[in-house]
């Protein structure tokens, strides 16, 4: 009975500590706010007198071990090869759902984001080519093609429920289409050999 009384007395204290975190996690704009805060911190840190420690953090080795088997990569590689792959997988599943049963289910609805993505990839490449037509930078025309889908979706998340679902789907489809075109360009024009198998 005394234990029940103690736990009921502790409960309000725990709830008062945990409730703000729960509210933050369930808030749709939380991810965007974290992304922008991390971006601002990274910009300040990378341009500060402690910039070397920022670079060292990205090159720090992180290991995952199971028994005698271990996989060691830099933090940068874990994010690029692991977390970004999962991110694009989830985004791809969301777009697939929209294509099958959602806002992009018809060719008519999907045409606008695909046309916008094509323009969003080709226009920066064309502008780059015009400015850098001659000289050693001419081959870099593929660099400005891709939008940063993670950042674009983070900014969208900041707006939360204030923007309509159709606009979110449109911008997500546009950013993914743009990124897919950039990946194809990298594969075809910036890779020495392609292993089709």
GROMACS .gro file of C-alpha atoms in nm:
model
  197
    1UNK     CA    1   0.000   0.000   0.000
    2UNK     CA    2   0.288   0.234   0.083
    3UNK     CA    3   0.447   0.153  -0.255
    4UNK     CA    4   0.126   0.247  -0.436
    5UNK     CA    5   0.115   0.578  -0.248
    6UNK     CA    6   0.481   0.654  -0.338
    7UNK     CA    7   0.435   0.575  -0.707
    8UNK     CA    8   0.122   0.789  -0.726
    9UNK     CA    9   0.311   1.076  -0.563
   10UNK     CA   10   0.600   1.038  -0.811
   11UNK     CA   11   0.369   1.021  -1.114
   12UNK     CA   12   0.290   1.395  -1.140
   13UNK     CA   13   0.662   1.481  -1.128
   14UNK     CA   14   0.744   1.232  -1.405
   15UNK     CA   15   0.451   1.353  -1.614
   16UNK     CA   16   0.557   1.716  -1.577
   17UNK     CA   17   0.904   1.625  -1.705
   18UNK     CA   18   0.794   1.388  -1.985
   19UNK     CA   19   0.484   1.573  -2.116
   20UNK     CA   20   0.674   1.858  -2.291
   21UNK     CA   21   0.896   1.603  -2.471
   22UNK     CA   22   0.592   1.400  -2.580
   23UNK     CA   23   0.419   1.714  -2.706
   24UNK     CA   24   0.734   1.814  -2.899
   25UNK     CA   25   0.772   1.469  -3.059
   26UNK     CA   26   0.406   1.454  -3.165
   27UNK     CA   27   0.411   1.807  -3.305
   28UNK     CA   28   0.443   1.790  -3.685
   29UNK     CA   29   0.684   2.085  -3.704
   30UNK     CA   30   0.933   1.936  -3.452
   31UNK     CA   31   1.147   1.764  -3.715
   32UNK     CA   32   1.177   2.083  -3.920
   33UNK     CA   33   1.267   2.286  -3.612
   34UNK     CA   34   1.540   2.036  -3.517
   35UNK     CA   35   1.674   2.035  -3.874
   36UNK     CA   36   1.698   2.415  -3.888
   37UNK     CA   37   1.854   2.434  -3.540
   38UNK     CA   38   2.113   2.169  -3.634
   39UNK     CA   39   2.186   2.352  -3.961
   40UNK     CA   40   2.239   2.682  -3.782
   41UNK     CA   41   2.463   2.515  -3.521
   42UNK     CA   42   2.667   2.344  -3.796
   43UNK     CA   43   2.715   2.670  -3.990
   44UNK     CA   44   2.831   2.855  -3.678
   45UNK     CA   45   3.055   2.568  -3.562
   46UNK     CA   46   3.213   2.508  -3.906
   47UNK     CA   47   3.298   2.878  -3.938
   48UNK     CA   48   3.424   2.925  -3.583
   49UNK     CA   49   3.777   2.896  -3.441
   50UNK     CA   50   3.681   2.536  -3.348
   51UNK     CA   51   3.620   2.432  -3.710
   52UNK     CA   52   3.883   2.154  -3.682
   53UNK     CA   53   3.679   1.978  -3.413
   54UNK     CA   54   3.376   1.993  -3.646
   55UNK     CA   55   3.572   1.817  -3.922
   56UNK     CA   56   3.713   1.565  -3.674
   57UNK     CA   57   3.360   1.480  -3.555
   58UNK     CA   58   3.252   1.386  -3.909
   59UNK     CA   59   3.561   1.168  -3.958
   60UNK     CA   60   3.532   0.999  -3.617
   61UNK     CA   61   3.503   0.620  -3.650
   62UNK     CA   62   3.183   0.459  -3.522
   63UNK     CA   63   3.165   0.080  -3.488
   64UNK     CA   64   2.880  -0.166  -3.465
   65UNK     CA   65   2.990  -0.506  -3.340
   66UNK     CA   66   2.808  -0.838  -3.307
   67UNK     CA   67   3.033  -1.101  -3.152
   68UNK     CA   68   3.358  -1.120  -3.348
   69UNK     CA   69   3.215  -0.928  -3.645
   70UNK     CA   70   3.246  -0.550  -3.650
   71UNK     CA   71   3.163  -0.280  -3.903
   72UNK     CA   72   3.357   0.044  -3.865
   73UNK     CA   73   3.285   0.357  -4.069
   74UNK     CA   74   3.316   0.729  -4.017
   75UNK     CA   75   3.012   0.915  -3.881
   76UNK     CA   76   2.982   1.081  -4.222
   77UNK     CA   77   2.962   0.740  -4.396
   78UNK     CA   78   2.705   0.606  -4.145
   79UNK     CA   79   2.480   0.900  -4.224
   80UNK     CA   80   2.532   0.895  -4.602
   81UNK     CA   81   2.521   0.517  -4.652
   82UNK     CA   82   2.281   0.422  -4.372
   83UNK     CA   83   2.045   0.691  -4.249
   84UNK     CA   84   2.001   0.860  -4.589
   85UNK     CA   85   1.921   0.523  -4.748
   86UNK     CA   86   1.648   0.468  -4.487
   87UNK     CA   87   1.523   0.825  -4.539
   88UNK     CA   88   1.490   0.779  -4.915
   89UNK     CA   89   1.326   0.438  -4.862
   90UNK     CA   90   1.054   0.592  -4.641
   91UNK     CA   91   1.004   0.884  -4.881
   92UNK     CA   92   0.983   0.638  -5.171
   93UNK     CA   93   0.715   0.438  -4.988
   94UNK     CA   94   0.514   0.756  -4.928
   95UNK     CA   95   0.535   0.853  -5.295
   96UNK     CA   96   0.439   0.498  -5.400
   97UNK     CA   97   0.128   0.521  -5.180
   98UNK     CA   98   0.040   0.858  -5.335
   99UNK     CA   99   0.087   0.715  -5.687
  100UNK     CA  100  -0.127   0.409  -5.614
  101UNK     CA  101  -0.414   0.557  -5.412
  102UNK     CA  102  -0.339   0.922  -5.336
  103UNK     CA  103  -0.282   1.264  -5.486
  104UNK     CA  104  -0.062   1.133  -5.773
  105UNK     CA  105  -0.285   0.840  -5.873
  106UNK     CA  106  -0.356   0.974  -6.224
  107UNK     CA  107  -0.108   1.077  -6.493
  108UNK     CA  108  -0.280   1.415  -6.508
  109UNK     CA  109  -0.210   1.478  -6.138
  110UNK     CA  110   0.147   1.344  -6.156
  111UNK     CA  111   0.241   1.542  -6.469
  112UNK     CA  112   0.289   1.881  -6.298
  113UNK     CA  113   0.543   1.767  -6.034
  114UNK     CA  114   0.732   1.564  -6.298
  115UNK     CA  115   0.749   1.863  -6.535
  116UNK     CA  116   0.853   2.091  -6.247
  117UNK     CA  117   1.121   1.841  -6.138
  118UNK     CA  118   1.258   1.823  -6.493
  119UNK     CA  119   1.276   2.202  -6.512
  120UNK     CA  120   1.424   2.218  -6.161
  121UNK     CA  121   1.705   1.988  -6.271
  122UNK     CA  122   1.770   2.115  -6.626
  123UNK     CA  123   1.755   2.491  -6.564
  124UNK     CA  124   2.037   2.504  -6.302
  125UNK     CA  125   2.250   2.272  -6.520
  126UNK     CA  126   2.190   2.497  -6.823
  127UNK     CA  127   2.274   2.815  -6.628
  128UNK     CA  128   2.592   2.654  -6.494
  129UNK     CA  129   2.691   2.548  -6.848
  130UNK     CA  130   2.638   2.900  -6.986
  131UNK     CA  131   2.856   3.056  -6.713
  132UNK     CA  132   3.124   2.784  -6.725
  133UNK     CA  133   3.121   2.696  -7.095
  134UNK     CA  134   3.498   2.692  -7.122
  135UNK     CA  135   3.764   2.616  -6.869
  136UNK     CA  136   3.822   2.342  -6.612
  137UNK     CA  137   3.477   2.381  -6.449
  138UNK     CA  138   3.280   2.297  -6.764
  139UNK     CA  139   3.232   1.933  -6.660
  140UNK     CA  140   3.059   2.033  -6.335
  141UNK     CA  141   2.719   2.104  -6.493
  142UNK     CA  142   2.556   1.815  -6.302
  143UNK     CA  143   2.647   1.955  -5.958
  144UNK     CA  144   2.362   2.210  -5.920
  145UNK     CA  145   2.090   1.971  -6.045
  146UNK     CA  146   1.962   1.817  -5.722
  147UNK     CA  147   1.757   1.993  -5.459
  148UNK     CA  148   1.820   1.892  -5.101
  149UNK     CA  149   1.507   1.687  -5.040
  150UNK     CA  150   1.570   1.641  -4.667
  151UNK     CA  151   1.604   2.015  -4.614
  152UNK     CA  152   1.304   2.096  -4.836
  153UNK     CA  153   1.083   1.852  -4.642
  154UNK     CA  154   1.215   1.988  -4.312
  155UNK     CA  155   1.110   2.340  -4.408
  156UNK     CA  156   0.769   2.203  -4.512
  157UNK     CA  157   0.737   2.026  -4.177
  158UNK     CA  158   0.791   2.361  -4.001
  159UNK     CA  159   0.469   2.488  -4.153
  160UNK     CA  160   0.284   2.185  -4.013
  161UNK     CA  161  -0.088   2.166  -4.080
  162UNK     CA  162  -0.103   2.519  -4.219
  163UNK     CA  163  -0.025   2.400  -4.572
  164UNK     CA  164  -0.257   2.167  -4.766
  165UNK     CA  165  -0.171   1.799  -4.818
  166UNK     CA  166  -0.172   1.847  -5.196
  167UNK     CA  167   0.109   2.103  -5.175
  168UNK     CA  168   0.317   1.875  -4.951
  169UNK     CA  169   0.272   1.584  -5.193
  170UNK     CA  170   0.354   1.808  -5.491
  171UNK     CA  171   0.675   1.942  -5.336
  172UNK     CA  172   0.780   1.598  -5.213
  173UNK     CA  173   0.724   1.446  -5.558
  174UNK     CA  174   0.909   1.738  -5.718
  175UNK     CA  175   1.209   1.703  -5.486
  176UNK     CA  176   1.225   1.324  -5.530
  177UNK     CA  177   1.194   1.349  -5.909
  178UNK     CA  178   1.470   1.609  -5.911
  179UNK     CA  179   1.694   1.391  -5.694
  180UNK     CA  180   1.631   1.082  -5.910
  181UNK     CA  181   1.733   1.274  -6.222
  182UNK     CA  182   2.050   1.391  -6.045
  183UNK     CA  183   2.135   1.032  -5.944
  184UNK     CA  184   2.086   0.916  -6.305
  185UNK     CA  185   2.313   1.199  -6.428
  186UNK     CA  186   2.581   1.101  -6.173
  187UNK     CA  187   2.556   0.737  -6.281
  188UNK     CA  188   2.573   0.810  -6.654
  189UNK     CA  189   2.810   1.108  -6.676
  190UNK     CA  190   3.023   1.107  -6.360
  191UNK     CA  191   3.099   0.736  -6.318
  192UNK     CA  192   3.400   0.580  -6.491
  193UNK     CA  193   3.239   0.235  -6.525
  194UNK     CA  194   2.886   0.113  -6.460
  195UNK     CA  195   2.828  -0.243  -6.340
  196UNK     CA  196   2.481  -0.313  -6.488
  197UNK     CA  197   2.453  -0.641  -6.296
   0.00000   0.00000   0.00000
